N, CA, C and O of each residue as an XYZ file, in Angstrom:
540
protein
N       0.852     -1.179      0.000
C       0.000      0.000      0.000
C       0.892      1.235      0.000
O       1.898      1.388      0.692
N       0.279      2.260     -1.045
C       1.066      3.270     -1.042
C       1.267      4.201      0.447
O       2.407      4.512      0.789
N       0.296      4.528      1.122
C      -0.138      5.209      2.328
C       1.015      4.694      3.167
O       1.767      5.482      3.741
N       1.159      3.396      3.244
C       1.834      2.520      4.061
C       3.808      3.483      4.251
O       4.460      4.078      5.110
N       3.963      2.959      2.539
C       5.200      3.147      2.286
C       4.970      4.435      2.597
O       4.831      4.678      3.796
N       4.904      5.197      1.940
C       4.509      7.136      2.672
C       5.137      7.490      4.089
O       6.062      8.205      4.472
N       3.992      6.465      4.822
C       4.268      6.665      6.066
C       5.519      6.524      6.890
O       5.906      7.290      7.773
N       6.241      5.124      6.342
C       7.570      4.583      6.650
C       8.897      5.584      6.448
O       9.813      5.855      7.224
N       8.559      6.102      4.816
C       9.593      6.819      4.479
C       9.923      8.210      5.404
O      10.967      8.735      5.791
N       8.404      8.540      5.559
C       8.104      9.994      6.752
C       8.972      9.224      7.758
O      10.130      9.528      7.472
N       8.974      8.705      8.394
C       9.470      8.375      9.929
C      10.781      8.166     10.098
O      11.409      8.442     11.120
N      11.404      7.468      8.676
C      12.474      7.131      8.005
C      13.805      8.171      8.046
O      14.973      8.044      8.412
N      12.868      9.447      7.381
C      13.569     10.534      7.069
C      13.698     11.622      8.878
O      14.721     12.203      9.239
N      12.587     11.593      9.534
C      12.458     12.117     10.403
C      13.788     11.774     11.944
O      14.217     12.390     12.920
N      13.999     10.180     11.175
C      14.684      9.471     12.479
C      16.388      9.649     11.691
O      17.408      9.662     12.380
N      16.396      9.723     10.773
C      17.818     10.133     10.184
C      18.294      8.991      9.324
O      19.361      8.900      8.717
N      17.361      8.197      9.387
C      17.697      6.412      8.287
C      18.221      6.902      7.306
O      17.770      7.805      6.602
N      18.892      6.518      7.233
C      19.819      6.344      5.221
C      18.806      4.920      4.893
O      18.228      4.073      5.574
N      18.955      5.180      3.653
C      17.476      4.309      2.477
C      17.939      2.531      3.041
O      17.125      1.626      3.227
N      19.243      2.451      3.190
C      19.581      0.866      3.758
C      19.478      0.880      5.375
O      19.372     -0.254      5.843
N      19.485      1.743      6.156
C      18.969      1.281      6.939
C      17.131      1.424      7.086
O      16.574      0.536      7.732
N      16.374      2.407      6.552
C      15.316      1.564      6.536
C      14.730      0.747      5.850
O      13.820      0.086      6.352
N      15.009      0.624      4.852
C      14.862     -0.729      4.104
C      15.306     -2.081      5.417
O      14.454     -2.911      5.735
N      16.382     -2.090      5.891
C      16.655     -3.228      7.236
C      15.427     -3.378      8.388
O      15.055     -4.370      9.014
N      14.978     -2.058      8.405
C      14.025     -2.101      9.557
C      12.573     -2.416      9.102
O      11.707     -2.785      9.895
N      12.352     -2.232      7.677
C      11.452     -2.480      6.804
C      10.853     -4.307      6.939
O       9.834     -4.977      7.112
N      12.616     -4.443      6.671
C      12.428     -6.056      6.054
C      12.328     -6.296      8.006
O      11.114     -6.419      8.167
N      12.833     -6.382      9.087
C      12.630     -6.598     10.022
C      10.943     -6.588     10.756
O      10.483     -7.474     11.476
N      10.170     -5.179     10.270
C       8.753     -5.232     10.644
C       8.320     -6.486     10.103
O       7.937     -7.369     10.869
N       8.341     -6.658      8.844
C       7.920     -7.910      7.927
C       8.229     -9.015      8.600
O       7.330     -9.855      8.610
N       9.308     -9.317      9.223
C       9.657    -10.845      9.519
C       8.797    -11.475     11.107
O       8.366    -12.564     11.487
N       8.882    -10.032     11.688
C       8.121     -9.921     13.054
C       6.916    -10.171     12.708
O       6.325    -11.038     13.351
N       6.253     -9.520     11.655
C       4.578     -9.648     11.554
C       4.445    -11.018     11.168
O       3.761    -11.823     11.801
N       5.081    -11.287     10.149
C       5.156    -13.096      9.872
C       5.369    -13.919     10.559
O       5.126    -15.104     10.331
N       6.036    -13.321     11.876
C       6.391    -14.402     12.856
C       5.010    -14.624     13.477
O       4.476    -15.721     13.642
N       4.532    -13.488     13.781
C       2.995    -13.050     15.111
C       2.064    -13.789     13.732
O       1.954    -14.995     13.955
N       1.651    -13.543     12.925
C       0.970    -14.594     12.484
C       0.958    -15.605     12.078
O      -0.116    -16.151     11.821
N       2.184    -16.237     11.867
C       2.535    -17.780     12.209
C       2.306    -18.330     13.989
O       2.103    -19.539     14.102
N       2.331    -17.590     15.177
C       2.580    -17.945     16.033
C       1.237    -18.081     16.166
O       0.741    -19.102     16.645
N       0.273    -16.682     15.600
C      -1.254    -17.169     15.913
C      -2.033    -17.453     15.126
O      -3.158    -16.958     15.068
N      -1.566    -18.340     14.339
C      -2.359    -19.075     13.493
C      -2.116    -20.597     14.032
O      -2.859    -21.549     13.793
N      -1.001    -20.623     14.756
C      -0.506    -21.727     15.321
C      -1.532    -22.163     16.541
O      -2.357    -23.059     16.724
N      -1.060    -21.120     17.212
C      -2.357    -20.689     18.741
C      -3.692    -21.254     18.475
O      -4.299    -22.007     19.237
N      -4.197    -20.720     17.044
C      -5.393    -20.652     16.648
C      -6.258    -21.812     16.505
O      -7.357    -21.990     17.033
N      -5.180    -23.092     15.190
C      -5.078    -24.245     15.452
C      -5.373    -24.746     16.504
O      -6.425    -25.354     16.305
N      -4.969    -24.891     17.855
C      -4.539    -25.701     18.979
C      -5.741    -25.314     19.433
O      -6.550    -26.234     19.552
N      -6.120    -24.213     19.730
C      -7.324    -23.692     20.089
C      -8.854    -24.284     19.406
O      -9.525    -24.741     20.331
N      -9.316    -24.358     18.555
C      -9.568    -25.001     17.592
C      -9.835    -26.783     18.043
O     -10.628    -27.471     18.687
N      -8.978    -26.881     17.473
C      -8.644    -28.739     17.774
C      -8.834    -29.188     19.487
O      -9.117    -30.371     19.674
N      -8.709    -28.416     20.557
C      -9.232    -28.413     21.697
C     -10.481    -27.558     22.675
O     -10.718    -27.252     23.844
N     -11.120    -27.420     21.139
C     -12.600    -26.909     21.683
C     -13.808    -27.932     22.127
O     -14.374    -28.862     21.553
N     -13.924    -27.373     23.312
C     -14.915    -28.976     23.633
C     -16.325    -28.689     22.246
O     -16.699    -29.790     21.843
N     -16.867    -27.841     21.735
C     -17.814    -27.821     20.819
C     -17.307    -28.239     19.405
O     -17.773    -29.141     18.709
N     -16.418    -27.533     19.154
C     -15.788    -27.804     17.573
C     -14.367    -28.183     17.562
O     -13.697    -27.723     16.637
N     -13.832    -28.880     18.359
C     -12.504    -29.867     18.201
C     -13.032    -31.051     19.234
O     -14.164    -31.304     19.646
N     -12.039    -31.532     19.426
C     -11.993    -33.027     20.021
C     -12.858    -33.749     18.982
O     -12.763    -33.597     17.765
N     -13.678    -34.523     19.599
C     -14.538    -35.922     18.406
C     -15.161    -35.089     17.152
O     -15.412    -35.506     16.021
N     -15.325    -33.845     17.671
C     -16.054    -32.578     16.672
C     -15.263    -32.278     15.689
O     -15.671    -31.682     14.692
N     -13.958    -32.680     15.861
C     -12.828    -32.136     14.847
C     -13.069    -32.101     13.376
O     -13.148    -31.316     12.431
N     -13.161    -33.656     13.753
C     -13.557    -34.226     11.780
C     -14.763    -33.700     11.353
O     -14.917    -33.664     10.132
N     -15.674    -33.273     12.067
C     -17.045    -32.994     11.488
C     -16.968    -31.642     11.252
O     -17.204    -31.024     10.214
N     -16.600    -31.237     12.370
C     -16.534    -29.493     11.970
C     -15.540    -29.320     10.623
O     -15.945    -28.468      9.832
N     -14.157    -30.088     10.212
C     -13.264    -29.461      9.199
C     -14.542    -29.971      8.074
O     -14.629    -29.217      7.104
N     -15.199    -30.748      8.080
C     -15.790    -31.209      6.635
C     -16.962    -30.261      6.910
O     -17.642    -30.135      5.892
N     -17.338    -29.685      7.752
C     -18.242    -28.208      7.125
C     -17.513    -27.366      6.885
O     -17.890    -26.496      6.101
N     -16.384    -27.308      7.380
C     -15.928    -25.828      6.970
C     -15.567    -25.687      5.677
O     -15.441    -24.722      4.924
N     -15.374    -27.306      5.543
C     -15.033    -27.260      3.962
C     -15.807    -27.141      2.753
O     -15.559    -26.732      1.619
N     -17.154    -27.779      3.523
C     -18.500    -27.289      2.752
C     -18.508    -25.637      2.329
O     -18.571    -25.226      1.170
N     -18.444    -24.973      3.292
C     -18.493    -23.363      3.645
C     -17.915    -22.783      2.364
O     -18.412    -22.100      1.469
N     -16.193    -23.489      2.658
C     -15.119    -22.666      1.791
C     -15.728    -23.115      0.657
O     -16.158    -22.232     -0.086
N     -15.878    -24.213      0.334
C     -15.944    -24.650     -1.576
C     -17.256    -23.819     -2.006
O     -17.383    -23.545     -3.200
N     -18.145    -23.443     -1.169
C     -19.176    -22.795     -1.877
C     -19.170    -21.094     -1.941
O     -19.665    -20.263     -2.702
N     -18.177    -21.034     -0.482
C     -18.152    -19.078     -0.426
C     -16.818    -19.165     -0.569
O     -16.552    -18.546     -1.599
N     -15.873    -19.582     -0.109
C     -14.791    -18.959      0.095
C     -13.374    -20.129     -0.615
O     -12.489    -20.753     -0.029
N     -13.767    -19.995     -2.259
C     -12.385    -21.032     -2.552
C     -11.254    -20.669     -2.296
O     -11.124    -19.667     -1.592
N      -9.724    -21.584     -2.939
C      -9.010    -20.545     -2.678
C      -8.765    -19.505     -3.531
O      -8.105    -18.477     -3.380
N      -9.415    -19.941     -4.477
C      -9.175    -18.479     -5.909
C      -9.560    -17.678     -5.830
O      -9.162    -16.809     -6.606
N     -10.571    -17.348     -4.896
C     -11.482    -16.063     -4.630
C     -10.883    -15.148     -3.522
O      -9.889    -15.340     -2.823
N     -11.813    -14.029     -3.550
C     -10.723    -12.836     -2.636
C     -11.232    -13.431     -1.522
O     -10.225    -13.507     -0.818
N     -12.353    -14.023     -0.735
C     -12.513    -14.220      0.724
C     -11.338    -15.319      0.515
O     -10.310    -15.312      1.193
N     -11.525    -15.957     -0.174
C     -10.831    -17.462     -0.075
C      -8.990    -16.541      0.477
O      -8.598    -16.537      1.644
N      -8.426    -16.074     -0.368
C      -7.104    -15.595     -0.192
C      -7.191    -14.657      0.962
O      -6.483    -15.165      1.831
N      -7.720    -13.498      1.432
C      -7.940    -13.002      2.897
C      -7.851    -14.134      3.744
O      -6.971    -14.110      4.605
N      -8.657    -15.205      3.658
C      -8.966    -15.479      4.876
C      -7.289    -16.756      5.296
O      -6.900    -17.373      6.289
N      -6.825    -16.577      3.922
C      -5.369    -17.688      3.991
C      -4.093    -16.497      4.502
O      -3.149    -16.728      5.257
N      -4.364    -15.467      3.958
C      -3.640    -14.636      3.981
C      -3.432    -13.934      5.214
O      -2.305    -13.641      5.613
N      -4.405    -13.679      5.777
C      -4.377    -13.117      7.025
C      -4.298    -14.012      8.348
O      -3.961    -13.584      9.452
N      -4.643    -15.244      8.067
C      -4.558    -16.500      9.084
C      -5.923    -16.584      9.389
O      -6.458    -17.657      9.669
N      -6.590    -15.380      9.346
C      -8.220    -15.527     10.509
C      -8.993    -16.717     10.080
O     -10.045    -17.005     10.650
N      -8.402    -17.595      8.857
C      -9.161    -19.076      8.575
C      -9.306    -19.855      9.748
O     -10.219    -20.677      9.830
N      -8.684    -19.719     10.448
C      -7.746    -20.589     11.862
C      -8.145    -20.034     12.889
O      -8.021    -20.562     13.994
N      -8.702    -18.857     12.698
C      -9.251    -18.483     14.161
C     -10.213    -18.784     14.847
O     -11.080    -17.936     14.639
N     -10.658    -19.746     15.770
C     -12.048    -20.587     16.534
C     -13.289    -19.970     16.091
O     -14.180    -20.545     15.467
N     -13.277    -18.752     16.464
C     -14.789    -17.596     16.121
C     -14.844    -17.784     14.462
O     -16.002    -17.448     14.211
N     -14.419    -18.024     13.612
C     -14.237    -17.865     12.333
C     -14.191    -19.705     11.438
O     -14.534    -20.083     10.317
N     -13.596    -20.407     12.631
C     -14.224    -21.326     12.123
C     -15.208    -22.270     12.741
O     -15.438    -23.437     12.424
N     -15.813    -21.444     13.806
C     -17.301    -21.657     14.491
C     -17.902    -21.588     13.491
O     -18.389    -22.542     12.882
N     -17.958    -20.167     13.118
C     -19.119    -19.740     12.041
C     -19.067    -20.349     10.491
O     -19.984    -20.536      9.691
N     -18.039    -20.519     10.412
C     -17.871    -21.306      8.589
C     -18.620    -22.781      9.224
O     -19.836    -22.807      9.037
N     -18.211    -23.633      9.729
C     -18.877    -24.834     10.398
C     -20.405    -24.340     10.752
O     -21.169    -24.947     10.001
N     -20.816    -23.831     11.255
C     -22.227    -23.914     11.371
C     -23.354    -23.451     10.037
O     -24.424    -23.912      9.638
N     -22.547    -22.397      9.658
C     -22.943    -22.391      7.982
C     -23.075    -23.456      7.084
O     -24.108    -23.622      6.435
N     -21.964    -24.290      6.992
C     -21.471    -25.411      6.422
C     -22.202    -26.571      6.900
O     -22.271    -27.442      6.033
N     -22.806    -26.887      8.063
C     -23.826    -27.838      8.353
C     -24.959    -27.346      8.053
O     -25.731    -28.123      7.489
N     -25.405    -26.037      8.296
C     -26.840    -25.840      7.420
C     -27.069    -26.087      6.328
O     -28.233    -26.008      5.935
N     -26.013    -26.480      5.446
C     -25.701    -26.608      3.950
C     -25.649    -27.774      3.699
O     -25.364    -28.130      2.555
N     -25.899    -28.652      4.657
C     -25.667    -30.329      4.377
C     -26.971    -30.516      3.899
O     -27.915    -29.754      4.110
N     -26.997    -31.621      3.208
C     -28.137    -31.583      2.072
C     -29.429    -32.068      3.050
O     -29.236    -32.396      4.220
N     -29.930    -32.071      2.817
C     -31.197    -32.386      4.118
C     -31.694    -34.090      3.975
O     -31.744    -34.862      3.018
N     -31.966    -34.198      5.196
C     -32.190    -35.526      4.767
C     -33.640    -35.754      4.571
O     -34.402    -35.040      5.223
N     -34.209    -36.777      3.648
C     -35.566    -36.918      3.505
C     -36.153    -37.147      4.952
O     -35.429    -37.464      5.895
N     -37.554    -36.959      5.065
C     -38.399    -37.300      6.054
C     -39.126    -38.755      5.945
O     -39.424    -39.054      4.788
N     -39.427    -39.611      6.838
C     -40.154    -40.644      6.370
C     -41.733    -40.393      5.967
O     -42.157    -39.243      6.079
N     -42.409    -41.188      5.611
C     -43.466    -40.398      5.044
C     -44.724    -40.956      6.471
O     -45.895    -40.592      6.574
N     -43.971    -41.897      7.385
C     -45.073    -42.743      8.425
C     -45.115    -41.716      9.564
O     -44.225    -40.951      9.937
N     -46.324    -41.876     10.014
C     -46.254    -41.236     11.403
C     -45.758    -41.525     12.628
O     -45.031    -42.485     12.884
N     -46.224    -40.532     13.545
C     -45.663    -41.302     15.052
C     -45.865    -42.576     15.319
O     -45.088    -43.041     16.153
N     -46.534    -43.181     14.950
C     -46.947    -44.500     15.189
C     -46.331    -45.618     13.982
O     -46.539    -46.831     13.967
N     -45.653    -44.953     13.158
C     -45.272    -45.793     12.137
C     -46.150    -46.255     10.622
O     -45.792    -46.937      9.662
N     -47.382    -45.567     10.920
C     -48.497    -45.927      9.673
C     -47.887    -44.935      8.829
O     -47.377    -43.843      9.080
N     -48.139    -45.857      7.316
C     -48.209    -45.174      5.743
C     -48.552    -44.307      5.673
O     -49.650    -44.370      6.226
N     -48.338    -42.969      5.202
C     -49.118    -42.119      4.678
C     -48.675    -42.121      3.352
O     -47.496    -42.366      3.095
N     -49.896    -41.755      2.065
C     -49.368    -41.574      0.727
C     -48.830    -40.617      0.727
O     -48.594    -40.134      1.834
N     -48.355    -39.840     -0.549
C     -47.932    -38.749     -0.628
C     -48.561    -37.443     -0.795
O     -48.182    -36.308     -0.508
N     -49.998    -38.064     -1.525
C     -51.061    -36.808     -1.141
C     -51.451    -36.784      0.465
O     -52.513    -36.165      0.522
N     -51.119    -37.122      1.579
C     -51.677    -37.385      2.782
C     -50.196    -36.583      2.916
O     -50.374    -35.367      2.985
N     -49.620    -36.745      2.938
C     -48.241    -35.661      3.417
C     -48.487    -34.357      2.885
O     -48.456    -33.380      3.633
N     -48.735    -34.247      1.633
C     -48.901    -33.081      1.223
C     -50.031    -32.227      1.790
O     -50.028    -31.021      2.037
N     -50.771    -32.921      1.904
C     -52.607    -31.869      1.936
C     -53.463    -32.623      3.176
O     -54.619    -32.425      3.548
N     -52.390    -33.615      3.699
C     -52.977    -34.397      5.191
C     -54.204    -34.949      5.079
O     -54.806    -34.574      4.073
N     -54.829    -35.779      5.831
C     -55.988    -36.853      5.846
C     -57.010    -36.466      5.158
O     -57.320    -35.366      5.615
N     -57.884    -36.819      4.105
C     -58.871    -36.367      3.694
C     -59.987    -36.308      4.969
O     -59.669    -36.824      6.040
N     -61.101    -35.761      4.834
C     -62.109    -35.469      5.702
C     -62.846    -37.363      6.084
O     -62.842    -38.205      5.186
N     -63.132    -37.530      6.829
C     -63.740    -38.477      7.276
C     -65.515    -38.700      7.213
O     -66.093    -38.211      8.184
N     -66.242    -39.257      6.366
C     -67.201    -39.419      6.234
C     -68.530    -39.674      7.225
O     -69.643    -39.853      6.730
């Protein structure tokens, strides 16, 4: 971002940097920020995988909604899809609460049986438009 660089060079010039040393301190912010979001994307994971709702036995079920989620909103070719890789917040519990619960509403529904509480037939006009009138 241009704003970004702007800003750097202002502070750059203000602190007395010659162009190689902030360029050093440049590439240094960068390695730090990459570190903090490797560390919490790491965090994020662990967090995640030891949620009593959506990790432990939940693990496997929750990643196969989330995966539902992503393949329909968020591939990776798409801009949510790359934000959400890019920034780590894929990995973050709150974020993949919500892709998982999306992602199970999205599971295909399962048919209903067509019998009642008691287990009797109903046709399919009797499901649709319920018992005709009784004589």
């Amino acid at each position: 971002d241009s704003k970004i660089v702007d800003k750097i060079a202002a502070i750059a010039r203000e602190q007395g940097l010659s162009n190689e040393q902030a360029q050093e301190q440049v590439a240094k912010l960068e390695k730090d920020t990459h570190d903090l979001r490797e560390a919490n994307v790491k965090a994020w994971n662990e967090a995640v995988k030891t949620d009593k709702d959506i990790g432990g036995a939940n693990f496997e079920a929750t990643s196969a909604h989330v995966q539902r989620f992503a393949q329909k909103f968020a591939p990776q070719d798409s801009e949510l899809g790359k934000l959400l890789h890019v920034s780590g917040y894929g990995s973050h519990p709150a974020v993949v609460r919500l892709m998982a619960t999306i992602g199970k509403a999205m599971a295909e529904d399962k048919p209903i049986g067509l019998g009642g509480p008691a287990g009797e037939k109903k046709s399919p006009e009797e499901v649709l438009y319920g018992k005709p009138p009784t004589t």
